[in-house]
Tab-separated table of C-alpha atoms in Angstrom:
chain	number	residue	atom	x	y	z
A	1	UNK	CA	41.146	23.354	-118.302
A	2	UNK	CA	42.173	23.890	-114.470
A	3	UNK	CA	39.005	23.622	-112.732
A	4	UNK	CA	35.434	22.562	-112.627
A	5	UNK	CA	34.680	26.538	-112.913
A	6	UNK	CA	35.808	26.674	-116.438
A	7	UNK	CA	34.230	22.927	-117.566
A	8	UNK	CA	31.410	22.755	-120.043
A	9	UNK	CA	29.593	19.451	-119.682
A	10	UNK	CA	26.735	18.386	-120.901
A	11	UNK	CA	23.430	16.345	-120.204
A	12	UNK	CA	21.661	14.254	-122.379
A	13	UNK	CA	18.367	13.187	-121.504
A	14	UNK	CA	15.176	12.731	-123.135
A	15	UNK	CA	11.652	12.158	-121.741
A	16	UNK	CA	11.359	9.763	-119.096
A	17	UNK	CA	15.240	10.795	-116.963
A	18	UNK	CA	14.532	10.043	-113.398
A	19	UNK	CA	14.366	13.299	-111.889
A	20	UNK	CA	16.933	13.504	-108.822
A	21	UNK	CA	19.183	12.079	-111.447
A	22	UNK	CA	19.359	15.312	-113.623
A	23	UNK	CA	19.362	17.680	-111.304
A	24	UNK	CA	21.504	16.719	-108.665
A	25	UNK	CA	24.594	16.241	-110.837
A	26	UNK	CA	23.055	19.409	-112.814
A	27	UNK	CA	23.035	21.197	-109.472
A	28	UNK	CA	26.232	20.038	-107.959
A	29	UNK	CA	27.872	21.103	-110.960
A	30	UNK	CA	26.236	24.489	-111.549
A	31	UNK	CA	27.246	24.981	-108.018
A	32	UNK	CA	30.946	23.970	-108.470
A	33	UNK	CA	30.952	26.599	-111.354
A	34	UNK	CA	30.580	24.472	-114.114
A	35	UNK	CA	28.394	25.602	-117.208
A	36	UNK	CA	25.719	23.089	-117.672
A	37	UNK	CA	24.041	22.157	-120.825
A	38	UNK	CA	20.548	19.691	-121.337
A	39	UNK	CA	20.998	17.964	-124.705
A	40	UNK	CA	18.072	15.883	-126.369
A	41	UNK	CA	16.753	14.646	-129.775
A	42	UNK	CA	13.641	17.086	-127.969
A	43	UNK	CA	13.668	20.637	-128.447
A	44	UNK	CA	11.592	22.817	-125.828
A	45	UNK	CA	11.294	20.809	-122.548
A	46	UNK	CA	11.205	17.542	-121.374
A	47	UNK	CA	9.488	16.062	-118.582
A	48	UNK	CA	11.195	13.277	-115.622
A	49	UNK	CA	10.309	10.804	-113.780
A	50	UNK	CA	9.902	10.945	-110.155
A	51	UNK	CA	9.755	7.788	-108.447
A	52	UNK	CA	6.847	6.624	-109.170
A	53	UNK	CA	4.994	9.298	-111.360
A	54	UNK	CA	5.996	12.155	-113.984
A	55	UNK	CA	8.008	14.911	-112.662
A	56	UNK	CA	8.742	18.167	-113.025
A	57	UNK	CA	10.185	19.540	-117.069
A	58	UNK	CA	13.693	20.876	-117.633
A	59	UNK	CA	14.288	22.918	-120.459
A	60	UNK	CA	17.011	21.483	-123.237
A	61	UNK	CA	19.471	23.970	-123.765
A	62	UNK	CA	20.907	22.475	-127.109
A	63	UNK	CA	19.911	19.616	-129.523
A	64	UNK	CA	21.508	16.182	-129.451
A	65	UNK	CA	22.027	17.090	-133.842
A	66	UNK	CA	23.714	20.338	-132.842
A	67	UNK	CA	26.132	19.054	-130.158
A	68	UNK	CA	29.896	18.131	-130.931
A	69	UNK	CA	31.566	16.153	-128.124
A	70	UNK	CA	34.433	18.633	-128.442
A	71	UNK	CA	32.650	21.329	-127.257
A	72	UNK	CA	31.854	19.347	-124.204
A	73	UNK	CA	34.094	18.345	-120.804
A	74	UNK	CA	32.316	15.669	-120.052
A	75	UNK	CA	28.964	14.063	-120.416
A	76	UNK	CA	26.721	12.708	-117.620
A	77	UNK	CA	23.893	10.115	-118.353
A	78	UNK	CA	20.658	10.064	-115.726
A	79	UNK	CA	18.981	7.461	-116.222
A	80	UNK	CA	15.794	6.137	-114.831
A	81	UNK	CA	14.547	2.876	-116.762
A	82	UNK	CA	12.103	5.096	-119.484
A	83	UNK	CA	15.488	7.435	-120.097
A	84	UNK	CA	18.135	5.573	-121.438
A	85	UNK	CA	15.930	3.183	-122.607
A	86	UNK	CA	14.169	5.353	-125.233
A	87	UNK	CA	18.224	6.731	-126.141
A	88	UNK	CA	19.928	3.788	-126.591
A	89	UNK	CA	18.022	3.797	-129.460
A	90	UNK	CA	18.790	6.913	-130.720
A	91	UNK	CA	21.869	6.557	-132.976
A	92	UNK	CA	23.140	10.017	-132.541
A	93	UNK	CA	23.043	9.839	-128.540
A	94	UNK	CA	24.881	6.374	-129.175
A	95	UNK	CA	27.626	7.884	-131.160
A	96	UNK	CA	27.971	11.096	-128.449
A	97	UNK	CA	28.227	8.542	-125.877
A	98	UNK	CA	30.815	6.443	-127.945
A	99	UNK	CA	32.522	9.154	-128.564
A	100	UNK	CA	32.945	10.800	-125.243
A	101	UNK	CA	34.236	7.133	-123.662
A	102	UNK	CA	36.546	7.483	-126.954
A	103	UNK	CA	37.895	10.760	-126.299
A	104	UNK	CA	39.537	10.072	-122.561
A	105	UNK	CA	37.076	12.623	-121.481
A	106	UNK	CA	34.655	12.113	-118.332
A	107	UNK	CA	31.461	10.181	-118.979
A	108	UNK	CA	29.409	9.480	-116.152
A	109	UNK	CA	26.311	7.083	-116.231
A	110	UNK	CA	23.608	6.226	-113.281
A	111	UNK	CA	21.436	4.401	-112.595
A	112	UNK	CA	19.551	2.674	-115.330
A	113	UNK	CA	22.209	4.678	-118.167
A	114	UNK	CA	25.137	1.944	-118.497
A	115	UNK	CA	22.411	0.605	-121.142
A	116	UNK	CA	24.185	3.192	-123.012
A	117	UNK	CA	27.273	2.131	-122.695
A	118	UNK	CA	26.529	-1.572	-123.158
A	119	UNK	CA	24.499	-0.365	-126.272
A	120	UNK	CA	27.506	2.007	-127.430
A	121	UNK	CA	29.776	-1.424	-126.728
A	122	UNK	CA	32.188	0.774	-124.483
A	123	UNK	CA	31.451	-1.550	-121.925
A	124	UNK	CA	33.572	-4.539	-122.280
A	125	UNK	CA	36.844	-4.953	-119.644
A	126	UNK	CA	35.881	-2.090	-117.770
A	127	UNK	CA	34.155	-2.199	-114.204
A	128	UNK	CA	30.864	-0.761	-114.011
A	129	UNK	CA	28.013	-0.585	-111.582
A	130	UNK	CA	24.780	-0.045	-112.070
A	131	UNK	CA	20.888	-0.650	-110.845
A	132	UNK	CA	21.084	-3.725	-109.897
A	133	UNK	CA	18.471	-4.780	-112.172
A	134	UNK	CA	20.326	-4.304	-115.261
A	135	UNK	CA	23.495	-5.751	-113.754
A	136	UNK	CA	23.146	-8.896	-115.856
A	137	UNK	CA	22.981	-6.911	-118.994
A	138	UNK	CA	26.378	-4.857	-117.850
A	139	UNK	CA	27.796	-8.389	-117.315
A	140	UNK	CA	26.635	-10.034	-120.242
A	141	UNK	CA	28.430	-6.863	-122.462
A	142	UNK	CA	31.391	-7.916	-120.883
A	143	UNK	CA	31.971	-5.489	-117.846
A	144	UNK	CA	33.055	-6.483	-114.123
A	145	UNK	CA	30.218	-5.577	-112.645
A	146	UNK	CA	30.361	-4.693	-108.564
A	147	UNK	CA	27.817	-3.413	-105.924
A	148	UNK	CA	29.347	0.000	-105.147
A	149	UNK	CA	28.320	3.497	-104.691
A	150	UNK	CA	30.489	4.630	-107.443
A	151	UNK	CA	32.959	2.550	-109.751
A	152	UNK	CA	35.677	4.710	-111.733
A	153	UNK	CA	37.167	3.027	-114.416
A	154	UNK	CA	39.650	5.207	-116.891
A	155	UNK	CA	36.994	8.203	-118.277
A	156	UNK	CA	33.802	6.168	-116.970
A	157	UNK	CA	32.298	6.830	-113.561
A	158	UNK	CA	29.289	4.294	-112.985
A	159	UNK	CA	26.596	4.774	-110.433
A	160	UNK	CA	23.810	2.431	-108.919
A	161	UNK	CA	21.025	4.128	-107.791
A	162	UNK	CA	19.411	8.299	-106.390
A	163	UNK	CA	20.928	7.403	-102.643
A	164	UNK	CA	24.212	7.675	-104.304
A	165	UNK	CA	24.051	10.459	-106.153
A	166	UNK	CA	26.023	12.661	-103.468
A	167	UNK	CA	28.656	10.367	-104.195
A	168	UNK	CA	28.110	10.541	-107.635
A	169	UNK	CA	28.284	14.145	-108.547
A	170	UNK	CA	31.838	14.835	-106.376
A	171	UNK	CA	33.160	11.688	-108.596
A	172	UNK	CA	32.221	13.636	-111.709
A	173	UNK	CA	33.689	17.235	-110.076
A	174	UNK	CA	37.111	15.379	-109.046
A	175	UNK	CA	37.394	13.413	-112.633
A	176	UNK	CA	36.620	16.914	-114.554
A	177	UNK	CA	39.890	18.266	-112.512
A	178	UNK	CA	41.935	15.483	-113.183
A	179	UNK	CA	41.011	15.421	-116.694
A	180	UNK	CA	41.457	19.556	-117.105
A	181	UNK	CA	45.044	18.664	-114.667
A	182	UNK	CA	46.258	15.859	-117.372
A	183	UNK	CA	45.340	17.931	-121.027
A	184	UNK	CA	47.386	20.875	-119.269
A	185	UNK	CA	50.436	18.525	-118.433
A	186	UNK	CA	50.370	17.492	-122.146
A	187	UNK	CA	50.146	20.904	-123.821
């Protein structure tokens, strides 16, 4: 894969995502040329979370028992604290996410979504950020944790909070390059 324009990558969310945390990555992306997809154990729509009240509803473009990681570029996690707290208990979004941090490929988690990857266990040696509210759970899993906009560590690009989701989204666009840059060097 050469560029962002030709990347797949998809979403999961579920009821609850905090709602500048989908769509800006969703936009940034769309607008890089990227082809989005929304995955969720819902079918139809679901509804964020916007700061301090429900949001607006995105519709899911595929369900999380249809998707297969290799169809996918990379996966990016909003989170929100109702988000990936209602996933991490979802065994098939643990396995996508275990899977993606697996594969090499980009995974990208914000916010309130390294429960994920503490809950997929893909967290241990690796620094992470996170909201700083759950930064004793990333710690406890066995992560560095560290107060930074962004953190990259191999395939995972951690997050803290909405203010740096600017920051956020080019970290995802620049790690689906490098990723589409190193498969091409090995073919």
């Amino acid at each position: 894969m050469p560029s962002i324009k030709q990347a797949r990558i998809a979403i999961l969310a579920t009821n609850g995502f905090e709602q500048s945390e989908l769509e800006v990555p969703r936009d940034r992306l769309l607008e890089a040329g990227a082809e989005i997809h929304i995955v969720s154990p819902e079918s139809g729509e679901i509804t964020g979370w916007d700061k301090k009240d429900w949001g607006s509803s995105v519709t899911v473009d595929k369900a999380l028992d249809a998707v297969n990681p290799n169809d996918y570029d990379a996966l990016v996690l909003p989170g929100g604290q109702i988000n990936p707290d209602l996933l991490r208990v979802e065994e098939k979004a643990v396995a996508l996410v275990k899977a993606f941090a697996d594969s090499g490929k980009p995974l990208a988690a914000i916010c309130h979504a390294p429960w994920l990857l503490v809950e997929a266990g893909v967290a241990k040696g690796r620094r992470m950020t996170s909201y700083n509210s759950i930064a004793t759970d990333v710690k406890n899993a066995g992560a560095e944790w560290e107060d930074s906009e962004v953190v990259e560590d191999g395939n995972i690009i951690t997050s803290r909070n909405p203010g740096d989701l600017e920051a956020f989204s080019k970290a995802i666009i620049k790690a689906v390059e490098n990723s589409g840059s190193q498969s091409q060097a090995a073919e």
